[in-house]
Every structure is written in structure tokens, then in C-alpha cells.
Short mmCIF file of C-alpha atoms and ligand atoms in Angstrom, two decimals:
data_model
loop_
_atom_site.label_atom_id
_atom_site.label_comp_id
_atom_site.label_asym_id
_atom_site.label_seq_id
_atom_site.Cartn_x
_atom_site.Cartn_y
_atom_site.Cartn_z
CA MET S 1171 66.71 30.58 -18.05
CA ALA S 1172 64.53 32.09 -20.24
CA SER S 1173 64.89 31.15 -24.18
CA LEU S 1174 67.33 33.29 -26.93
CA TYR S 1175 64.42 34.27 -28.55
CA GLU S 1176 62.78 36.26 -25.54
CA ARG S 1177 66.20 37.83 -24.43
CA LEU S 1178 66.53 38.79 -28.13
CA GLY S 1179 63.19 40.89 -27.66
CA GLY S 1180 60.91 38.21 -28.91
CA ASP S 1181 58.72 38.87 -32.32
CA ALA S 1182 60.25 42.44 -33.27
CA ALA S 1183 63.61 41.43 -32.08
CA VAL S 1184 63.48 38.34 -34.89
CA ASP S 1185 61.81 41.00 -37.79
CA ALA S 1186 65.04 42.63 -37.14
CA ALA S 1187 67.47 39.52 -37.43
CA VAL S 1188 65.81 38.57 -40.13
CA ASP S 1189 66.58 41.63 -42.16
CA ILE S 1190 70.48 40.93 -41.58
CA PHE S 1191 70.26 37.45 -42.16
CA TYR S 1192 68.38 37.40 -45.56
CA ARG S 1193 70.39 40.65 -46.61
CA LYS S 1194 73.42 38.23 -45.64
CA VAL S 1195 71.91 35.07 -47.75
CA LEU S 1196 71.48 38.00 -50.15
CA SER S 1197 74.59 38.83 -50.68
CA ASP S 1198 76.45 35.78 -50.53
CA ASP S 1199 77.48 33.90 -53.85
CA ARG S 1200 77.89 30.69 -52.68
CA VAL S 1201 74.19 30.23 -51.90
CA ASN S 1202 72.26 33.73 -53.25
CA GLY S 1203 71.87 31.57 -56.74
CA PHE S 1204 69.24 29.48 -55.01
CA PHE S 1205 66.86 32.92 -53.87
CA ASP S 1206 66.75 33.96 -57.40
CA ASP S 1207 63.18 34.24 -58.29
CA VAL S 1208 61.50 33.70 -54.98
CA ASP S 1209 59.32 36.31 -54.02
CA MET S 1210 60.72 38.32 -51.22
CA GLU S 1211 58.35 38.67 -48.93
CA ALA S 1212 56.91 35.08 -48.72
CA GLN S 1213 60.97 33.85 -48.25
CA ALA S 1214 61.10 36.59 -45.22
CA ALA S 1215 58.44 34.77 -43.39
CA LYS S 1216 60.11 31.22 -43.78
CA GLN S 1217 63.19 32.77 -42.45
CA LYS S 1218 61.34 34.31 -39.74
CA SER S 1219 59.65 30.67 -38.56
CA PHE S 1220 63.22 29.21 -39.10
CA LEU S 1221 64.96 31.96 -36.28
CA THR S 1222 61.90 32.01 -34.37
CA MET S 1223 62.40 28.11 -34.29
CA VAL S 1224 66.30 28.24 -33.86
CA PHE S 1225 66.21 30.98 -31.56
CA GLY S 1226 63.65 28.67 -29.07
CA GLY S 1227 60.45 30.90 -29.93
CA PRO S 1228 57.22 29.92 -30.32
CA ASN S 1229 56.67 27.88 -33.82
CA ASN S 1230 54.98 25.05 -35.40
CA TYR S 1231 58.36 24.11 -37.78
CA THR S 1232 57.79 20.23 -38.65
CA GLY S 1233 60.43 18.26 -40.19
CA LEU S 1234 58.11 16.92 -42.95
CA ASP S 1235 57.82 20.92 -44.18
CA MET S 1236 61.64 21.50 -44.13
CA ARG S 1237 61.82 18.40 -46.41
CA GLU S 1238 58.62 19.40 -48.71
CA GLY S 1239 60.11 22.82 -48.89
CA HIS S 1240 63.89 22.29 -49.67
CA LYS S 1241 62.97 19.21 -51.96
CA HIS S 1242 62.88 21.09 -55.40
CA LEU S 1243 66.69 22.73 -54.17
CA VAL S 1244 68.36 19.53 -53.12
CA GLU S 1245 67.39 18.68 -56.81
CA ARG S 1246 69.06 21.85 -58.25
CA GLY S 1247 72.22 20.74 -56.13
CA LEU S 1248 71.51 22.00 -52.34
CA ASN S 1249 74.31 20.29 -50.31
CA ASP S 1250 76.28 19.99 -47.10
CA SER S 1251 78.63 23.13 -48.10
CA HIS S 1252 75.70 25.73 -48.41
CA VAL S 1253 74.29 24.46 -45.37
CA ASP S 1254 77.27 25.31 -43.41
CA THR S 1255 77.42 28.50 -45.61
CA ILE S 1256 73.98 29.36 -44.45
CA ILE S 1257 74.66 28.27 -40.09
CA GLU S 1258 77.73 30.88 -40.93
CA LEU S 1259 75.85 33.59 -41.85
CA LEU S 1260 73.48 33.28 -39.25
CA GLY S 1261 76.51 33.30 -36.77
CA ALA S 1262 77.62 36.42 -38.11
CA THR S 1263 74.06 37.84 -38.11
CA LEU S 1264 73.97 37.17 -34.62
CA LYS S 1265 77.46 38.10 -33.65
CA GLU S 1266 75.99 41.65 -35.15
CA LEU S 1267 73.33 41.29 -32.66
CA GLY S 1268 75.92 41.30 -29.49
CA VAL S 1269 75.10 37.23 -28.91
CA ALA S 1270 77.80 35.67 -27.13
CA ASP S 1271 79.75 33.00 -28.97
CA SER S 1272 78.74 30.21 -26.61
CA GLU S 1273 74.96 30.91 -27.65
CA ILE S 1274 75.93 31.15 -31.32
CA GLU S 1275 76.94 27.42 -31.32
CA GLU S 1276 74.33 26.55 -29.22
CA VAL S 1277 72.08 28.29 -32.14
CA ALA S 1278 74.69 26.31 -35.07
CA ALA S 1279 73.68 23.06 -33.14
CA ILE S 1280 69.82 23.46 -33.54
CA ALA S 1281 70.42 24.28 -37.11
CA ASN S 1282 72.72 21.93 -37.65
CA SER S 1283 70.12 19.38 -36.45
CA VAL S 1284 67.37 19.67 -39.50
CA ARG S 1285 70.34 19.27 -41.50
CA ASP S 1286 69.27 15.66 -42.66
CA ASP S 1287 66.02 17.20 -43.36
CA VAL S 1288 66.41 20.13 -45.42
CA LEU S 1289 68.74 17.78 -47.31
CA ASN S 1290 66.22 15.10 -47.75
CA ARG S 1291 68.36 12.54 -46.77
CA MET Q 706 46.72 14.06 -57.31
CA ALA Q 707 43.65 15.73 -56.24
CA ARG Q 708 40.09 15.15 -57.32
CA VAL Q 709 38.55 18.73 -57.79
CA LYS Q 710 34.44 18.96 -58.56
CA TYR Q 711 33.39 21.34 -60.40
CA ASN Q 712 30.15 22.29 -62.13
CA GLY Q 713 29.22 18.72 -62.71
CA LEU Q 714 32.65 17.50 -63.85
CA VAL Q 715 35.81 15.60 -61.73
CA VAL Q 716 39.24 16.86 -62.90
CA GLU Q 717 42.11 15.02 -61.45
CA VAL Q 718 44.47 17.78 -60.66
CA PRO Q 719 48.20 15.83 -60.40
CA ALA Q 720 50.76 17.50 -57.55
CA GLY Q 721 52.08 20.89 -58.16
CA ARG Q 722 49.27 21.94 -60.74
CA SER Q 723 46.87 24.59 -59.88
CA VAL Q 724 43.07 24.15 -59.68
CA LEU Q 725 43.30 26.77 -62.65
CA ASP Q 726 45.32 25.37 -64.97
CA ALA Q 727 43.23 22.25 -64.32
CA LEU Q 728 39.81 23.64 -65.45
CA LEU Q 729 41.09 25.52 -68.08
CA ASP Q 730 42.91 22.32 -69.92
CA ARG Q 731 39.53 21.23 -69.28
CA GLY Q 732 38.01 24.29 -71.41
CA GLU Q 733 36.18 25.26 -68.69
CA THR Q 734 36.03 29.35 -68.77
CA ILE Q 735 37.75 30.87 -65.17
CA PRO Q 736 38.42 34.58 -65.12
CA HIS Q 737 41.87 34.64 -64.23
CA GLY Q 738 44.37 37.19 -64.82
CA CYS Q 739 48.47 37.57 -63.37
CA ARG Q 740 48.43 33.68 -62.26
CA ALA Q 741 50.60 35.39 -59.07
CA GLY Q 742 47.81 35.34 -56.63
CA ALA Q 743 47.54 39.68 -57.30
CA CYS Q 744 44.71 40.24 -58.78
CA GLN Q 745 42.20 37.71 -57.26
CA THR Q 746 40.68 37.71 -60.70
CA CYS Q 747 40.57 33.83 -60.60
CA LEU Q 748 38.24 34.03 -56.75
CA MET Q 749 36.76 30.71 -56.58
CA GLN Q 750 34.95 29.57 -53.81
CA ALA Q 751 35.40 25.47 -51.83
CA THR Q 752 31.96 24.02 -50.60
CA GLN Q 753 33.68 20.78 -49.77
CA GLY Q 754 37.39 20.04 -48.08
CA THR Q 755 40.28 22.21 -47.53
CA VAL Q 756 42.30 24.49 -49.65
CA PRO Q 757 46.08 25.29 -48.60
CA ALA Q 758 46.51 28.22 -46.61
CA ALA Q 759 49.00 29.54 -49.92
CA SER Q 760 46.30 30.39 -52.16
CA GLN Q 761 44.05 32.41 -49.37
CA ARG Q 762 46.73 34.84 -49.00
CA GLY Q 763 45.74 38.15 -49.05
CA LEU Q 764 42.14 37.47 -48.58
CA LYS Q 765 39.93 39.22 -46.28
CA ALA Q 766 39.35 37.09 -43.11
CA ALA Q 767 35.50 36.96 -44.17
CA HIS Q 768 36.18 35.61 -47.26
CA ARG Q 769 38.82 33.15 -46.04
CA GLU Q 770 36.18 31.67 -43.61
CA ARG Q 771 33.72 31.13 -46.68
CA GLY Q 772 35.92 28.94 -48.71
CA LEU Q 773 36.91 31.94 -50.63
CA PHE Q 774 40.24 31.09 -52.11
CA LEU Q 775 42.78 32.00 -55.53
CA ALA Q 776 42.61 29.20 -57.96
CA CYS Q 777 45.59 30.42 -59.77
CA SER Q 778 47.66 29.50 -56.27
CA CYS Q 779 45.52 26.55 -54.91
CA MET Q 780 47.70 23.62 -55.62
CA PRO Q 781 45.01 20.76 -53.86
CA GLU Q 782 46.28 18.32 -51.84
CA GLU Q 783 42.57 16.96 -50.64
CA ASP Q 784 39.74 16.49 -52.54
CA LEU Q 785 37.39 19.45 -52.79
CA GLU Q 786 34.39 20.74 -54.58
CA VAL Q 787 34.93 24.19 -56.04
CA CYS Q 788 32.21 26.67 -57.86
CA LEU Q 789 32.78 30.53 -58.83
CA PRO Q 790 31.76 32.67 -56.32
CA ASP Q 791 28.49 34.78 -56.12
CA THR Q 792 29.61 37.91 -57.65
CA GLN Q 793 26.82 40.39 -56.57
CA GLN Q 794 28.72 39.52 -53.06
CA LEU Q 795 31.84 40.56 -53.93
CA ARG Q 796 31.43 43.24 -56.67
CA ILE Q 797 29.55 46.44 -56.60
CA ALA Q 798 28.01 48.38 -60.00
CA ALA Q 799 29.47 51.45 -60.67
CA SER Q 800 29.61 54.02 -64.03
CA ILE Q 801 31.92 56.31 -66.38
CA VAL Q 802 31.74 59.96 -65.14
CA GLY Q 803 34.63 61.01 -67.05
CA ARG Q 804 37.78 59.81 -69.55
CA ARG Q 805 39.90 62.41 -69.90
CA ALA Q 806 43.89 62.02 -71.58
CA LEU Q 807 46.40 62.45 -69.29
CA ALA Q 808 49.24 62.02 -72.09
CA ASP Q 809 48.76 60.06 -75.83
CA ASP Q 810 48.52 56.49 -74.06
CA VAL Q 811 47.88 57.67 -70.78
CA MET Q 812 43.38 57.86 -69.67
CA GLU Q 813 42.42 59.08 -66.24
CA LEU Q 814 39.02 57.07 -66.03
CA SER Q 815 36.76 58.51 -63.30
CA LEU Q 816 33.54 55.86 -61.89
CA ARG Q 817 31.21 56.35 -59.29
CA THR Q 818 30.19 53.60 -57.00
CA SER Q 819 26.57 52.43 -56.78
CA GLU Q 820 27.12 52.11 -53.12
CA PRO Q 821 29.75 53.58 -50.61
CA PHE Q 822 33.35 51.96 -51.06
CA SER Q 823 35.99 51.98 -48.54
CA TYR Q 824 39.33 51.93 -49.87
CA ARG Q 825 42.78 53.73 -49.10
CA ALA Q 826 44.61 55.57 -51.90
CA GLY Q 827 46.98 53.21 -53.49
CA GLN Q 828 45.41 50.32 -53.07
CA TYR Q 829 43.82 48.38 -56.20
CA VAL Q 830 40.80 46.79 -57.31
CA THR Q 831 39.67 44.80 -60.26
CA LEU Q 832 37.38 46.30 -62.73
CA TRP Q 833 34.90 44.42 -64.76
CA ARG Q 834 33.81 45.13 -68.21
CA ASP Q 835 31.49 41.80 -68.09
CA ALA Q 836 31.49 38.60 -66.20
CA GLU Q 837 35.08 37.54 -68.19
CA LEU Q 838 37.19 40.68 -68.63
CA GLY Q 839 38.68 41.91 -65.60
CA ARG Q 840 41.74 43.70 -64.86
CA SER Q 841 43.57 45.49 -61.92
CA TYR Q 842 44.13 49.21 -61.58
CA SER Q 843 45.63 51.14 -58.90
CA LEU Q 844 43.31 54.18 -57.02
CA ALA Q 845 44.61 57.26 -57.96
CA ASN Q 846 42.51 59.19 -55.44
CA LEU Q 847 41.28 59.58 -52.01
CA PRO Q 848 37.96 58.47 -50.42
CA GLN Q 849 35.16 60.85 -51.53
CA THR Q 850 31.94 61.17 -50.24
CA ASP Q 851 30.01 61.11 -53.44
CA GLY Q 852 31.75 57.90 -54.16
CA LEU Q 853 34.33 59.09 -57.26
CA LEU Q 854 37.45 56.68 -58.53
CA GLN Q 855 39.81 57.38 -60.39
CA PHE Q 856 42.59 55.95 -62.53
CA HIS Q 857 45.05 56.68 -64.77
CA ILE Q 858 44.89 53.68 -67.70
CA ARG Q 859 48.02 53.08 -70.05
CA ARG Q 860 46.92 52.35 -73.71
CA ILE Q 861 48.69 48.26 -74.02
CA GLU Q 862 48.99 47.35 -77.96
CA GLY Q 863 45.86 44.89 -78.73
CA GLY Q 864 45.21 45.31 -75.03
CA ALA Q 865 41.20 43.77 -73.80
CA PHE Q 866 40.57 46.36 -71.50
CA SER Q 867 42.67 48.82 -71.69
CA GLY Q 868 41.71 49.33 -75.49
CA TRP Q 869 38.31 49.28 -74.23
CA ILE Q 870 38.28 52.53 -72.07
CA HIS Q 871 40.55 54.29 -74.65
CA ASP Q 872 38.56 53.53 -77.90
CA SER Q 873 35.06 53.25 -77.31
CA ALA Q 874 33.99 52.95 -73.50
CA ARG Q 875 31.60 56.32 -72.75
CA VAL Q 876 30.12 58.05 -70.03
CA GLY Q 877 27.38 56.42 -69.08
CA ASP Q 878 28.93 53.17 -69.35
CA ALA Q 879 28.52 50.18 -66.50
CA LEU Q 880 31.20 48.27 -64.43
CA ASP Q 881 31.95 46.13 -61.76
CA VAL Q 882 34.50 47.23 -59.30
CA GLN Q 883 35.90 44.02 -57.12
CA GLY Q 884 38.21 44.55 -54.07
CA PRO Q 885 39.97 46.64 -52.69
CA MET Q 886 43.49 44.87 -52.51
CA GLY Q 887 46.78 45.49 -51.74
CA ASP Q 888 49.16 47.33 -49.09
CA CYS Q 889 51.00 50.08 -50.94
CA PHE Q 890 49.18 52.27 -48.87
CA TYR Q 891 50.10 55.58 -46.35
CA THR Q 892 50.06 54.61 -42.77
CA ALA Q 893 50.26 57.82 -40.13
CA ASP Q 894 52.67 55.30 -37.73
CA ASP Q 895 55.88 57.44 -37.94
CA PRO Q 896 54.86 61.23 -39.73
CA GLU Q 897 58.45 61.98 -39.66
CA GLN Q 898 59.43 59.20 -41.47
CA LYS Q 899 60.81 59.67 -44.68
CA LEU Q 900 59.14 58.50 -47.84
CA LEU Q 901 60.51 57.41 -51.09
CA LEU Q 902 58.29 56.83 -54.16
CA ILE Q 903 59.50 55.46 -57.07
CA GLY Q 904 57.17 54.42 -60.33
CA THR Q 905 57.40 53.84 -63.78
CA GLY Q 906 54.21 54.56 -66.00
CA THR Q 907 50.97 54.37 -65.05
CA GLY Q 908 52.88 53.07 -61.53
CA LEU Q 909 52.70 56.84 -60.59
CA ALA Q 910 48.90 56.03 -60.10
CA PRO Q 911 48.87 54.55 -56.85
CA LEU Q 912 51.58 56.64 -56.01
CA TYR Q 913 49.89 59.85 -56.20
CA GLY Q 914 46.93 58.37 -54.13
CA ILE Q 915 49.28 57.78 -51.73
CA LEU Q 916 51.36 61.22 -52.10
CA GLN Q 917 47.93 63.23 -51.44
CA ASP Q 918 47.15 61.23 -48.83
CA ALA Q 919 50.29 61.58 -46.84
CA LEU Q 920 49.58 65.26 -47.62
CA ALA Q 921 46.52 65.00 -46.21
CA GLN Q 922 47.33 63.62 -43.04
CA GLY Q 923 49.58 65.96 -42.30
CA HIS Q 924 53.50 64.31 -42.88
CA ARG Q 925 56.07 65.60 -41.61
CA GLY Q 926 58.86 63.95 -43.07
CA ALA Q 927 60.24 64.63 -46.65
CA ILE Q 928 58.49 62.60 -49.58
CA HIS Q 929 60.45 61.84 -52.71
CA LEU Q 930 58.43 60.67 -55.66
CA PHE Q 931 60.76 59.64 -58.76
CA HIS Q 932 58.33 59.37 -61.68
CA GLY Q 933 60.08 57.37 -64.65
CA ALA Q 934 58.62 57.66 -68.24
CA LEU Q 935 60.83 56.39 -71.41
CA ALA Q 936 60.35 59.92 -72.72
CA ARG Q 937 59.12 63.10 -71.40
CA ASP Q 938 55.30 62.32 -73.23
CA GLY Q 939 55.23 59.94 -70.70
CA LEU Q 940 56.02 62.12 -67.44
CA TYR Q 941 51.76 62.40 -67.76
CA LEU Q 942 51.66 64.21 -64.35
CA HIS Q 943 54.66 66.97 -64.74
CA ASP Q 944 53.68 69.96 -64.35
CA SER Q 945 50.92 69.56 -61.91
CA LEU Q 946 53.46 67.18 -59.66
CA THR Q 947 56.00 70.26 -60.21
CA GLU Q 948 53.25 72.77 -58.93
CA LEU Q 949 52.62 70.71 -56.19
CA ALA Q 950 56.16 70.26 -55.05
CA ALA Q 951 55.77 74.05 -55.24
CA GLN Q 952 53.57 74.38 -52.53
CA HIS Q 953 54.85 71.64 -50.33
CA ASN Q 954 58.10 72.51 -49.06
CA LYS Q 955 58.87 68.58 -48.12
CA LEU Q 956 57.66 67.35 -51.15
CA HIS Q 957 60.80 66.58 -54.03
CA TYR Q 958 59.44 65.44 -57.37
CA HIS Q 959 61.75 63.93 -59.54
CA ALA Q 960 61.43 63.23 -63.22
CA CYS Q 961 63.32 61.13 -65.05
CA VAL Q 962 63.15 59.43 -68.60
CA LEU Q 963 65.15 56.61 -70.14
CA HIS Q 964 66.05 57.90 -73.40
CA GLY Q 965 67.14 61.45 -73.29
CA ASP Q 966 67.17 61.41 -77.25
CA ASP Q 967 66.46 64.99 -77.11
CA GLU Q 968 68.17 67.20 -74.43
CA PRO Q 969 66.03 66.70 -71.46
CA ALA Q 970 64.95 70.17 -69.47
CA ALA Q 971 66.55 71.30 -67.07
CA ASP Q 972 64.08 69.80 -64.68
CA ILE Q 973 64.35 66.13 -66.18
CA ARG Q 974 67.35 63.59 -64.68
CA ALA Q 975 68.15 61.19 -68.03
CA GLY Q 976 68.62 57.61 -66.72
CA ASP Q 977 67.48 54.28 -65.06
CA VAL Q 978 64.59 56.13 -62.53
CA GLY Q 979 66.06 53.38 -59.68
CA ALA Q 980 69.43 54.35 -60.05
CA LEU Q 981 68.76 58.11 -59.74
CA ALA Q 982 66.62 57.39 -57.23
CA LEU Q 983 69.45 55.55 -55.03
CA GLU Q 984 72.17 57.83 -56.10
CA ARG Q 985 69.93 61.15 -54.80
CA ILE Q 986 68.90 59.87 -51.51
CA GLY Q 987 72.06 57.97 -50.54
CA THR Q 988 70.81 55.18 -47.79
CA PRO Q 989 67.41 54.18 -47.92
CA ALA Q 990 67.87 52.66 -44.27
CA GLY Q 991 64.94 53.97 -42.21
CA TRP Q 992 62.70 54.69 -45.26
CA LYS Q 993 59.23 54.09 -45.90
CA CYS Q 994 59.59 53.16 -49.82
CA TYR Q 995 56.59 52.65 -52.31
CA LEU Q 996 57.22 50.70 -55.78
CA CYS Q 997 54.85 50.47 -58.49
CA GLY Q 998 54.59 49.51 -62.30
CA ASP Q 999 57.10 47.52 -64.30
CA PRO Q 1000 57.70 44.09 -62.85
CA THR Q 1001 61.01 43.72 -63.48
CA LEU Q 1002 61.74 47.51 -62.15
CA VAL Q 1003 59.69 46.89 -59.24
CA ASN Q 1004 61.13 43.42 -57.96
CA GLY Q 1005 64.38 44.70 -59.11
CA LEU Q 1006 64.34 48.02 -56.98
CA ARG Q 1007 62.67 45.83 -54.35
CA LYS Q 1008 65.95 43.53 -53.97
CA LYS Q 1009 68.39 46.88 -53.99
CA LEU Q 1010 66.87 48.61 -51.38
CA PHE Q 1011 66.66 45.57 -49.21
CA LEU Q 1012 70.02 45.25 -49.89
CA ALA Q 1013 71.06 49.18 -49.36
CA GLY Q 1014 69.31 49.03 -45.90
CA ALA Q 1015 65.61 49.59 -46.19
CA ALA Q 1016 63.79 47.51 -43.86
CA MET Q 1017 61.82 44.73 -45.42
CA LYS Q 1018 58.72 45.90 -43.68
CA ASP Q 1019 59.00 48.96 -44.57
CA ILE Q 1020 58.87 48.25 -48.49
CA HIS Q 1021 55.41 48.23 -50.51
CA ALA Q 1022 55.07 47.36 -53.87
CA ASP Q 1023 52.54 46.54 -56.58
CA ALA Q 1024 53.93 44.70 -59.92
CA PHE Q 1025 51.60 45.69 -62.39
CA LEU Q 1026 52.01 42.06 -63.64
CA ALA Q 1027 50.52 41.77 -67.11
CA SER Q 1028 47.80 38.28 -67.54
CA GLY Q 1029 50.12 36.09 -68.93
CA PRO Q 1030 49.41 32.82 -71.15
CA ALA Q 1031 49.05 29.74 -69.05
CA PRO Q 1032 52.19 28.02 -68.40
CA ARG Q 1033 52.42 24.35 -70.04
CA ASP Q 1034 51.45 21.67 -68.38
CA PRO Q 1035 54.75 19.31 -67.43
CA LEU Q 1036 52.95 15.92 -67.93
CA ASN Q 1037 51.65 17.06 -71.92
CA ASP Q 1038 54.79 18.42 -73.22
C1 LIG U 2158 48.19 44.86 -58.59
C2 LIG U 2158 48.16 45.47 -60.25
C3 LIG U 2158 47.72 46.90 -59.83
C4 LIG U 2158 47.85 47.46 -61.41
N1 LIG U 2158 47.40 48.59 -62.19
C5 LIG U 2158 47.21 49.55 -62.88
C6 LIG U 2158 47.09 50.92 -63.62
O1 LIG U 2158 47.01 52.09 -62.13
N2 LIG U 2158 47.33 51.62 -64.25
C7 LIG U 2158 47.36 50.73 -65.12
O2 LIG U 2158 47.21 51.12 -66.89
N3 LIG U 2158 47.60 49.32 -65.49
C8 LIG U 2158 47.57 48.58 -63.86
N4 LIG U 2158 47.85 47.06 -64.27
C9 LIG U 2158 47.98 46.58 -65.43
C10 LIG U 2158 46.48 46.01 -65.50
O3 LIG U 2158 45.95 45.13 -64.74
C11 LIG U 2158 46.75 45.74 -67.00
O4 LIG U 2158 47.34 44.41 -66.79
C12 LIG U 2158 46.67 46.10 -68.57
O5 LIG U 2158 45.90 47.26 -68.54
C13 LIG U 2158 46.89 45.65 -70.08
O6 LIG U 2158 45.26 44.78 -69.51
P1 LIG U 2158 44.32 44.55 -70.96
O7 LIG U 2158 43.47 44.02 -70.93
O8 LIG U 2158 44.79 45.99 -71.81
O9 LIG U 2158 45.77 43.64 -72.07
P2 LIG U 2158 45.78 42.06 -72.31
O10 LIG U 2158 44.48 41.90 -73.33
O11 LIG U 2158 45.76 42.08 -71.04
O12 LIG U 2158 47.18 42.01 -73.11
C14 LIG U 2158 47.21 42.31 -74.36
C15 LIG U 2158 48.88 41.77 -74.61
O13 LIG U 2158 49.77 42.68 -73.81
C16 LIG U 2158 50.54 41.61 -73.08
N5 LIG U 2158 50.63 42.77 -71.81
C17 LIG U 2158 50.38 43.17 -70.92
N6 LIG U 2158 50.70 43.98 -70.65
C18 LIG U 2158 51.78 44.59 -70.94
C19 LIG U 2158 52.93 45.83 -70.28
N7 LIG U 2158 52.73 46.44 -69.37
N8 LIG U 2158 53.82 45.88 -71.79
C20 LIG U 2158 53.66 44.78 -72.91
N9 LIG U 2158 53.09 43.91 -72.33
C21 LIG U 2158 51.86 43.56 -72.04
C22 LIG U 2158 49.77 40.68 -72.47
O14 LIG U 2158 50.75 40.05 -72.50
C23 LIG U 2158 49.27 40.21 -74.27
O15 LIG U 2158 50.03 39.69 -74.74
C24 LIG U 2158 48.03 47.01 -62.72
C25 LIG U 2158 48.29 45.75 -62.73
C26 LIG U 2158 48.54 45.06 -61.32
C27 LIG U 2158 48.68 43.29 -61.07
#
């Protein structure tokens, strides 16, 4: 079966998903403090490669990048509860895009698989 | 820790520190400006080693291949050998052909380049007075066959470049032009799309260029231009924009002043330009937005417009970052 990435509509669909997802992240007081002073365009590009990865699209995401990219946030208090929130917002994004619950669970499982890298454990 | 060789010197650059700061620490003279990867004043070239991709963001492919990079954004991961680039190949000669006061503190500067220079109105260039003093300015006019470039330059108290332009530059003086850079320009991909242009101060310069481009290319959707100034005198194109709007039904010019001390005129609104714009247009979803000028305003509005529904790809922003002092070296604190 085609990956969720292909079924959603590939690259252009991920752009739309990034906008919805990033808007949710920036509006959520549980996590938006981590995004206060970032370059929005660079951040959107990172979210795009993250979503492409969890949707099963072509990506070159590595655990090492994940660790390096979040180290400074872990120092600022990033923990499991924040990862939970991000996965919740990712699920809400997919729901808005009409993705079935069973598939949302699969995506959440992939996102969950990088939790230890993100939290530098 | 990486070692960077420059001009016969070997400099150790701790992780997370930029090549620019490391060289400045050692007393080297490296031209630089915004320190944020925008102005490209600190362009250098790597002759040995590979620079991080982040330090080549926004550079032309041909320049990336030659190893050019931005020293302010280069936190080296491996040893490098670097030099200042051959400026002959990056800059073209120009001379001042006109200076005209648009307001007390805004000068329209006209240059003519010695050779054809291709750009899109709204992009910016680095203007070099000499080998050391270079600053970014936005192109306010459409490309002309005779190589005429126009800029709106605001006087900054104690400013090296703007002070020179306002007080002592003369017609005939020579300058170098480097660029163009940036993606703040009109694209005709959807001639029906509504355009929202918001700028403060001389942030109007690129917007004026974009506006003329959109009109010249026959844009059909509505165009709303919001110009924000501290006071009435800062609305330096008020009369010509009012006239232009009278000639084009789709063009709406909104003049906004922050301090309405004297009763603002009927055609001038008092208040924050971003808030007034959002109030006037409602949701920006589906609009193409251009934001230029004061960095705090531009970055704040970028977020507000995005959260209010504008797509990320439809927001183009140029923050007029000032050339700042160096961040302190954490190791020497
Ligand atoms: C992409 C880009 C496009 C730009 N386009 C334009 C343009 O079209 N027109 C234009 O007028 N400017 C524009 N600028 C700003 C311009 O590049 C210079 O920063 C500005 O003209 C000041 O340079 P200066 O040499 O006169 O002052 P400097 O000698 O650099 O600064 C003198 C002192 O004033 C401070 N300072 C600098 N700017 C400000 C400010 N805005 N408010 C308060 N203090 C300040 C500095 O930190 C310093 O302490 C742009 C900047 C960027 C990054």
C-alpha cells in the first residue's frame, strides 16, 4: 500500500499540514514557549522534514540530528509532557485533514519512536 | 573545536561560535552587518574544507559552489581555510546620479550602474561606500534599461552610511553594489490573489517597488498597502500614493500614524499599523503578504498573520536589521 505521505498528496500536502500543525504548536501555551525566538521559516522547514518522516515520505532524518537539534531545549526543560503535547497536536492536525484514526495511531507510534532521541536519553 | 586558517593566522573556533566572531576577536577586520544571515556583508570564501549548509543559505548556486559562505552564520564543524572573496566578481561599480529629500529624514538616492544589473523590485543589495562600509538597502524602483537604481534611505542618528548619504555624499560619488538578495518581490503566479503590503518607515521602499511591479504586470486582485509612521511627516509618499490609488481601483492605500498628537487628517488613521491592517482586511487566509521595516514589527506581524490564517509560503518579510554589536564570547565572560 502507498505510504500516508503519498496518499495525503505528497510534498504539497505536507506543506499544508505543516501550516496547520505549526499554527497549533504556536497557539498552545503548553509548548509555544520553546518557539518564542526562533526563525519561523527555518522552523517550518524543520517541521516539514519531521512530518515527511512520520508520514513515511522520502527523508534523511537521523537520530543524531534529532539529538543535536533538541539539546538546547532539553536544557531549557523539554520533557515527556511536551512530547506528548506535540504528538497530540499532530493527531489533531491529521484529524483535520480527514485521516482515519487507525492511521493517526500509526503516525503517533512513529513519532513516539524518536522520543528518546528528542529528549537526549 | 575547529581550526580556521585566515591570512596566515590559525584561529581556534569553539563549538557554537561563528567564524566572524572568532576572527573579530583576534583583531581581524572583516566587514559585517546584521549578524543574522540576511545582509551578506560578511561574505567569505572557503578554499579548504566544507562549510555548514546553514552558512550558505540564500546564496546563489554558483556562489555556493565556489565555497562562498556567510561568516556570521558559519559555526565550523571541521577545519577550514578561508579568505575574503574577490570583490571584483561580486560587486559592480555605480555612481550617484541624484539625491532628493522625500521627508526631513528620508532621502531618495538614485544610482546608475556601470553595467546591466538584473533584479526584482523589492529585493535588496549591499551598497559599499568603500572596502569597509557596506549596508543593505531595498530597491524601490523597477529595473530600467539605463541601470537606474532607487533607494529610500532614512537618517539614523550617528549612522555611518545613512549619515554619509544625508550629509556629505554628492552626485558623481562612486559606490559599489552587491546582490541582489531576498525573496520579497512580486510573483505573477496568481494574478487574482489579494495582496497585503505592510511597512513602517523606509520599509515602504521595497513595498513601493513590489507595488509598481504588480501594477506593471497587470495584477487583478485587490492590493492593500499600509504604511506606518510615527507621525504625519513620516508618511513620505502620502501624496503620490494617494494619487496612484485614485488611478487604480484595485489599489487601496492606508496611511497610519502611531502618535496622532495632532488630529490626524480624514485620510490618516491613528494606531498600530499591524492592528489597523488586520482590522481592515479581516482574515488574511489566502492573501499574499509582504512585511518590511522595523524588525520587531515585522517578526511580530509575521506570526500574527500566520496564526490568523495566512499560509507560510505566502508571507514574505524583510526585517531591516541594524548592524549590531557582537554577542559576547561565552568563554571570555
Ligand atoms: C534586508 C535589509 C534591508 C534594508 N533596507 C533599508 C532601506 O531600504 N532603507 C533604509 O533606510 N534602511 C534599510 N535597512 C537598514 C540599513 O541597512 C542600515 O542598517 C541603516 O541604514 C543604518 O545604517 P548606518 O550605517 O546609517 O547606521 P550604523 O552606523 O549601522 O548604526 C549607528 C547606530 O544606530 C543604531 N541603529 C541602526 N539602525 C537603527 C534603527 N533602525 N533604529 C535605531 N537605532 C539604529 C546602530 O545599532 C548603531 O548603534 C535595511 C536593512 C536590511 C537588513
